[in-house]
Tab-separated table of C-alpha atoms in Angstrom:
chain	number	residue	atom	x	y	z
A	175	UNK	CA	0.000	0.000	0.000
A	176	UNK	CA	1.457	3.460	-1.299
A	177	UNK	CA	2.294	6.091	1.486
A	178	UNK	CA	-0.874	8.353	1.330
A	179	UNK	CA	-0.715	12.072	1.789
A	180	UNK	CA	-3.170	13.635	4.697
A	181	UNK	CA	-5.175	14.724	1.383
A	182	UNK	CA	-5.371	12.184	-0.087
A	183	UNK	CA	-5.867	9.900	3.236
A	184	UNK	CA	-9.195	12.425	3.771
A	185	UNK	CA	-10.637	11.574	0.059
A	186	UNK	CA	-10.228	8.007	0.712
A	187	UNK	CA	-11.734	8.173	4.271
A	188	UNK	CA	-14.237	11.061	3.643
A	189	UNK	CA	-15.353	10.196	0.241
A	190	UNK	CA	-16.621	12.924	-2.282
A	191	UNK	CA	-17.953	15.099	-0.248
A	192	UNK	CA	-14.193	15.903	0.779
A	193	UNK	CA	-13.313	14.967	-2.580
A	194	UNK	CA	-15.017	18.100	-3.928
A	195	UNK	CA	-13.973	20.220	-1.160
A	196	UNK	CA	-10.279	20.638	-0.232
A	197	UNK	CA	-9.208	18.567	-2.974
A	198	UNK	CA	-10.675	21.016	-5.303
């Protein structure tokens, strides 16, 4: 399993809804 950043470890936790926020 690749290291994750803390962004990318939020997308995969939150799900969209984060997805479309910060990640933006």
């Amino acid at each position: 399993m690749k290291k994750l950043s803390k962004k990318e470890l939020a997308t995969v936790v939150g799900g969209p809804e984060i997805r479309v926020g910060p990640g933006s």
